[in-house]
Tab-separated table of C-alpha atoms in Angstrom:
chain	number	residue	atom	x	y	z
A	1	UNK	CA	-7.403	8.231	17.642
A	2	UNK	CA	-10.911	8.277	16.042
A	3	UNK	CA	-12.470	5.219	17.375
A	4	UNK	CA	-15.614	5.806	14.838
A	5	UNK	CA	-13.150	5.714	11.927
A	6	UNK	CA	-11.578	2.503	13.287
A	7	UNK	CA	-15.017	1.059	13.768
A	8	UNK	CA	-16.117	2.188	9.871
A	9	UNK	CA	-12.873	0.547	8.967
A	10	UNK	CA	-13.694	-2.653	10.636
A	11	UNK	CA	-17.183	-3.180	9.205
A	12	UNK	CA	-15.649	-3.294	5.699
A	13	UNK	CA	-13.776	-6.312	6.470
A	14	UNK	CA	-15.550	-8.241	9.630
A	15	UNK	CA	-16.926	-10.990	7.559
A	16	UNK	CA	-20.240	-10.498	7.988
A	17	UNK	CA	-21.410	-9.401	4.537
A	18	UNK	CA	-21.408	-6.329	2.780
A	19	UNK	CA	-21.409	-3.218	4.866
A	20	UNK	CA	-25.148	-1.430	4.427
A	21	UNK	CA	-24.792	2.445	4.162
A	22	UNK	CA	-28.497	4.235	4.465
A	23	UNK	CA	-27.686	7.830	2.820
A	24	UNK	CA	-29.293	10.267	4.705
A	25	UNK	CA	-29.737	14.141	4.404
A	26	UNK	CA	-30.517	15.314	7.757
A	27	UNK	CA	-30.655	14.488	11.651
A	28	UNK	CA	-33.915	12.805	11.720
A	29	UNK	CA	-32.959	10.692	9.036
A	30	UNK	CA	-29.447	9.840	11.039
A	31	UNK	CA	-31.570	8.840	14.280
A	32	UNK	CA	-33.939	6.567	11.687
A	33	UNK	CA	-31.052	4.648	10.332
A	34	UNK	CA	-29.715	3.943	13.931
A	35	UNK	CA	-33.073	3.112	15.107
A	36	UNK	CA	-33.539	0.758	12.471
A	37	UNK	CA	-30.393	-0.696	13.608
A	38	UNK	CA	-27.894	-0.069	10.875
A	39	UNK	CA	-24.151	0.090	11.900
A	40	UNK	CA	-23.104	2.875	9.933
A	41	UNK	CA	-24.281	5.799	8.399
A	42	UNK	CA	-23.489	7.845	5.040
A	43	UNK	CA	-24.602	11.363	3.907
A	44	UNK	CA	-26.344	12.388	0.491
A	45	UNK	CA	-25.012	15.653	-0.822
A	46	UNK	CA	-28.080	15.563	-3.381
A	47	UNK	CA	-30.135	15.005	-0.443
A	48	UNK	CA	-28.618	17.784	1.727
A	49	UNK	CA	-28.641	20.221	-1.154
A	50	UNK	CA	-32.172	19.538	-1.815
A	51	UNK	CA	-33.355	19.996	1.700
A	52	UNK	CA	-31.279	23.196	1.703
A	53	UNK	CA	-33.209	24.549	-1.746
A	54	UNK	CA	-30.084	24.197	-3.888
A	55	UNK	CA	-29.373	21.697	-7.007
A	56	UNK	CA	-26.673	18.953	-6.741
A	57	UNK	CA	-23.369	18.479	-8.283
A	58	UNK	CA	-21.617	21.321	-6.020
A	59	UNK	CA	-24.161	24.069	-6.657
A	60	UNK	CA	-24.813	24.500	-3.175
A	61	UNK	CA	-22.688	26.843	-0.901
A	62	UNK	CA	-20.061	24.985	0.820
A	63	UNK	CA	-20.531	26.134	4.451
A	64	UNK	CA	-24.062	25.549	4.302
A	65	UNK	CA	-23.310	21.907	3.018
A	66	UNK	CA	-20.800	21.076	5.636
A	67	UNK	CA	-22.734	22.788	8.444
A	68	UNK	CA	-25.532	20.065	7.682
A	69	UNK	CA	-23.315	17.135	7.270
A	70	UNK	CA	-21.578	17.993	10.401
A	71	UNK	CA	-25.011	18.069	12.449
A	72	UNK	CA	-25.842	14.861	11.034
A	73	UNK	CA	-22.540	13.247	12.395
A	74	UNK	CA	-22.796	14.904	15.902
A	75	UNK	CA	-26.594	13.485	15.999
A	76	UNK	CA	-25.995	9.769	16.238
A	77	UNK	CA	-23.199	7.479	18.123
A	78	UNK	CA	-22.351	5.594	14.900
A	79	UNK	CA	-19.980	5.996	12.326
A	80	UNK	CA	-20.999	8.562	9.652
A	81	UNK	CA	-19.206	8.828	6.294
A	82	UNK	CA	-19.610	12.444	4.512
A	83	UNK	CA	-20.410	12.883	0.928
A	84	UNK	CA	-17.738	15.521	0.018
A	85	UNK	CA	-18.646	15.488	-3.612
A	86	UNK	CA	-15.575	16.950	-5.354
A	87	UNK	CA	-13.896	18.299	-1.963
A	88	UNK	CA	-15.618	21.975	-2.340
A	89	UNK	CA	-12.454	23.496	-3.392
A	90	UNK	CA	-10.980	22.258	0.070
A	91	UNK	CA	-6.897	21.077	0.108
A	92	UNK	CA	-6.478	17.428	1.878
A	93	UNK	CA	-5.636	19.172	4.899
A	94	UNK	CA	-8.466	21.078	5.141
A	95	UNK	CA	-10.568	18.253	4.268
A	96	UNK	CA	-9.013	16.251	7.184
A	97	UNK	CA	-8.922	19.105	9.414
A	98	UNK	CA	-12.698	19.418	8.891
A	99	UNK	CA	-13.398	15.504	9.195
A	100	UNK	CA	-11.442	15.158	12.300
A	101	UNK	CA	-13.083	18.399	14.198
A	102	UNK	CA	-16.521	17.082	13.429
A	103	UNK	CA	-15.867	13.462	14.425
A	104	UNK	CA	-16.541	12.115	10.866
A	105	UNK	CA	-15.435	8.247	10.389
A	106	UNK	CA	-14.769	8.942	6.572
A	107	UNK	CA	-15.467	10.671	3.392
A	108	UNK	CA	-16.455	10.133	-0.133
A	109	UNK	CA	-14.072	12.256	-2.939
A	110	UNK	CA	-15.324	12.203	-6.328
A	111	UNK	CA	-13.291	12.477	-9.612
A	112	UNK	CA	-15.859	14.630	-11.315
A	113	UNK	CA	-15.030	18.173	-12.241
A	114	UNK	CA	-18.484	19.382	-12.336
A	115	UNK	CA	-17.780	22.818	-13.345
A	116	UNK	CA	-15.659	21.571	-16.613
A	117	UNK	CA	-18.278	18.515	-17.071
A	118	UNK	CA	-15.327	16.369	-17.165
A	119	UNK	CA	-13.654	13.595	-15.321
A	120	UNK	CA	-10.490	14.928	-13.329
A	121	UNK	CA	-7.056	13.484	-14.897
A	122	UNK	CA	-6.296	9.989	-13.043
A	123	UNK	CA	-2.998	10.889	-12.031
A	124	UNK	CA	-3.773	14.277	-10.585
A	125	UNK	CA	-6.853	12.858	-8.810
A	126	UNK	CA	-4.752	9.792	-7.513
A	127	UNK	CA	-2.314	12.556	-6.059
A	128	UNK	CA	-5.267	14.289	-4.319
A	129	UNK	CA	-6.296	11.172	-2.656
A	130	UNK	CA	-2.444	10.537	-1.615
A	131	UNK	CA	-2.632	14.017	0.194
A	132	UNK	CA	-5.709	13.217	2.122
A	133	UNK	CA	-4.119	10.060	3.139
A	134	UNK	CA	-0.858	11.543	4.144
A	135	UNK	CA	-2.669	14.384	6.034
A	136	UNK	CA	-4.689	11.934	7.954
A	137	UNK	CA	-1.367	10.448	9.186
A	138	UNK	CA	-2.441	7.951	12.076
A	139	UNK	CA	-5.941	8.649	12.024
A	140	UNK	CA	-7.888	5.915	10.085
A	141	UNK	CA	-10.394	7.881	8.094
A	142	UNK	CA	-11.988	5.550	5.253
A	143	UNK	CA	-11.382	7.166	1.892
A	144	UNK	CA	-14.091	6.002	-0.387
A	145	UNK	CA	-12.799	7.215	-3.728
A	146	UNK	CA	-16.018	7.705	-6.222
A	147	UNK	CA	-15.169	6.913	-10.004
A	148	UNK	CA	-17.571	8.637	-12.515
A	149	UNK	CA	-16.775	6.901	-15.630
A	150	UNK	CA	-20.379	5.373	-15.454
A	151	UNK	CA	-22.079	8.747	-14.444
A	152	UNK	CA	-20.101	11.047	-16.748
A	153	UNK	CA	-21.026	8.765	-19.841
A	154	UNK	CA	-24.749	8.737	-18.884
A	155	UNK	CA	-24.632	12.665	-18.310
A	156	UNK	CA	-23.297	12.879	-21.954
A	157	UNK	CA	-25.744	10.746	-23.525
A	158	UNK	CA	-24.293	7.448	-23.463
A	159	UNK	CA	-22.952	5.358	-25.887
A	160	UNK	CA	-19.688	4.808	-24.904
A	161	UNK	CA	-18.792	1.141	-25.009
A	162	UNK	CA	-19.591	-0.690	-21.647
A	163	UNK	CA	-15.779	-2.399	-22.276
A	164	UNK	CA	-14.801	0.991	-22.448
A	165	UNK	CA	-15.951	2.109	-19.284
A	166	UNK	CA	-15.251	-1.018	-17.469
A	167	UNK	CA	-11.667	-0.460	-18.482
A	168	UNK	CA	-11.250	3.035	-17.573
A	169	UNK	CA	-12.858	2.336	-14.277
A	170	UNK	CA	-10.298	-0.421	-13.329
A	171	UNK	CA	-7.338	1.985	-14.328
A	172	UNK	CA	-8.856	4.594	-12.167
A	173	UNK	CA	-9.529	2.171	-9.244
A	174	UNK	CA	-5.923	0.580	-9.253
A	175	UNK	CA	-4.628	4.347	-9.313
A	176	UNK	CA	-6.803	5.430	-6.519
A	177	UNK	CA	-5.860	2.467	-4.286
A	178	UNK	CA	-2.506	2.444	-4.852
A	179	UNK	CA	-2.792	6.122	-3.487
A	180	UNK	CA	-4.513	5.238	-0.735
A	181	UNK	CA	-8.215	5.107	-0.868
A	182	UNK	CA	-9.631	2.583	1.331
A	183	UNK	CA	-12.564	1.615	-1.118
A	184	UNK	CA	-13.811	2.626	-4.625
A	185	UNK	CA	-17.167	3.286	-5.820
A	186	UNK	CA	-17.796	3.151	-9.461
A	187	UNK	CA	-21.173	4.853	-9.339
A	188	UNK	CA	-24.144	3.711	-11.773
A	189	UNK	CA	-21.937	0.430	-12.517
A	190	UNK	CA	-24.767	-1.786	-12.974
A	191	UNK	CA	-25.623	-5.413	-14.423
A	192	UNK	CA	-24.743	-8.715	-12.896
A	193	UNK	CA	-21.525	-8.805	-15.466
A	194	UNK	CA	-20.426	-5.383	-15.187
A	195	UNK	CA	-20.551	-5.633	-11.530
A	196	UNK	CA	-19.213	-8.983	-11.083
A	197	UNK	CA	-15.958	-8.074	-13.538
A	198	UNK	CA	-15.237	-5.044	-11.234
A	199	UNK	CA	-15.292	-6.513	-8.177
A	200	UNK	CA	-13.253	-9.504	-9.638
A	201	UNK	CA	-10.828	-7.241	-11.000
A	202	UNK	CA	-10.455	-4.322	-8.568
A	203	UNK	CA	-7.728	-5.290	-5.879
A	204	UNK	CA	-9.752	-3.834	-2.799
A	205	UNK	CA	-13.204	-3.113	-1.617
A	206	UNK	CA	-16.001	-2.127	-4.123
A	207	UNK	CA	-18.940	0.285	-3.310
A	208	UNK	CA	-21.891	-0.022	-5.466
A	209	UNK	CA	-24.882	1.912	-5.583
A	210	UNK	CA	-27.957	0.187	-5.279
A	211	UNK	CA	-30.255	1.274	-8.086
A	212	UNK	CA	-33.848	1.264	-8.013
A	213	UNK	CA	-35.062	-1.823	-10.201
A	214	UNK	CA	-31.342	-3.301	-10.336
A	215	UNK	CA	-29.474	-5.805	-8.618
A	216	UNK	CA	-30.658	-6.552	-5.190
A	217	UNK	CA	-28.790	-6.308	-1.729
A	218	UNK	CA	-28.397	-10.030	-1.909
A	219	UNK	CA	-27.091	-10.294	-5.692
A	220	UNK	CA	-24.759	-7.577	-4.783
A	221	UNK	CA	-23.546	-9.385	-1.825
A	222	UNK	CA	-23.334	-12.531	-4.019
A	223	UNK	CA	-21.220	-10.802	-6.534
A	224	UNK	CA	-18.669	-9.793	-3.513
A	225	UNK	CA	-19.563	-6.224	-3.248
A	226	UNK	CA	-18.019	-4.814	-0.094
A	227	UNK	CA	-20.140	-1.777	0.603
A	228	UNK	CA	-23.523	-0.943	-0.504
A	229	UNK	CA	-25.079	2.352	-0.343
A	230	UNK	CA	-28.087	4.236	-1.934
A	231	UNK	CA	-27.197	7.787	-2.892
A	232	UNK	CA	-30.479	9.826	-3.422
A	233	UNK	CA	-32.770	7.035	-3.621
A	234	UNK	CA	-33.823	7.116	-0.039
A	235	UNK	CA	-34.469	11.034	-0.190
A	236	UNK	CA	-36.364	10.475	-3.412
A	237	UNK	CA	-38.538	7.735	-1.650
A	238	UNK	CA	-39.171	9.770	1.215
A	239	UNK	CA	-40.025	12.719	-0.929
A	240	UNK	CA	-42.513	11.032	-2.675
A	241	UNK	CA	-44.120	9.189	0.446
A	242	UNK	CA	-44.418	12.816	1.782
A	243	UNK	CA	-46.186	14.190	-1.510
A	244	UNK	CA	-48.379	11.453	-1.374
A	245	UNK	CA	-49.530	11.692	2.392
A	246	UNK	CA	-49.936	15.659	1.851
A	247	UNK	CA	-51.957	14.960	-1.018
A	248	UNK	CA	-54.166	12.576	0.828
A	249	UNK	CA	-54.620	15.554	3.669
A	250	UNK	CA	-55.322	18.256	1.114
A	251	UNK	CA	-57.954	15.791	-0.282
A	252	UNK	CA	-59.076	14.736	2.853
A	253	UNK	CA	-59.594	18.557	4.088
A	254	UNK	CA	-61.426	19.304	1.265
A	255	UNK	CA	-64.149	16.992	1.439
A	256	UNK	CA	-67.263	18.040	4.114
A	257	UNK	CA	-66.048	16.432	7.500
A	258	UNK	CA	-63.251	14.788	6.389
A	259	UNK	CA	-60.118	13.931	7.790
A	260	UNK	CA	-57.233	12.288	7.092
A	261	UNK	CA	-58.060	9.603	9.398
A	262	UNK	CA	-61.537	8.969	7.858
A	263	UNK	CA	-60.085	6.481	5.106
């Protein structure tokens, strides 16, 4: 029995409010999240890919992505859920075997077909999720089914009426939960009305991305969101802070007798 998976599952419904999942891209970040007092950690595929020198959306080599994620999982005693993007071409049994071998508590699996620039057929994606659940057997891996309706609309330039995006998201959420997903993640869903409607109508836990300038953690909690994550944004912030610090060092070094500690 995977005790970390059990713990992650418990954290989704312990009554203490939404599960806060900091998204990390390396061992240093995972250990920082542990030191900060978080109960669980998630990986960010965009952050890992960037660190490895690649773009996102499954453009990085699978083996490198999985190796980096495995190091994160093994670096902390906390439950770690791994962003598997679209699954990297792995079958359900291969996904479960890898998650189990590295000790992951769960995974994200998304319904984007990046190579085609479209969403997977809802029934086919539901079958895939059902396959992962069946392959897991008695292992309580937490499957977070990412729904990319809002993301795909943004990539294509937007313009789809919000009501249509919500309707398709609800259809996919119901199908994925019925197939065995433990939580659904309508990435880029935003705004009090939209998030409130999704949380109110989806028959299961909902993960919402905490967007810069969007609803706060408290506001998302008040709407009944079960799980909050940060996607690439912690990585983006860290990169900006690193750039600012390095710029300060360079400028200080360019001054006669300068040093970063000189003010």
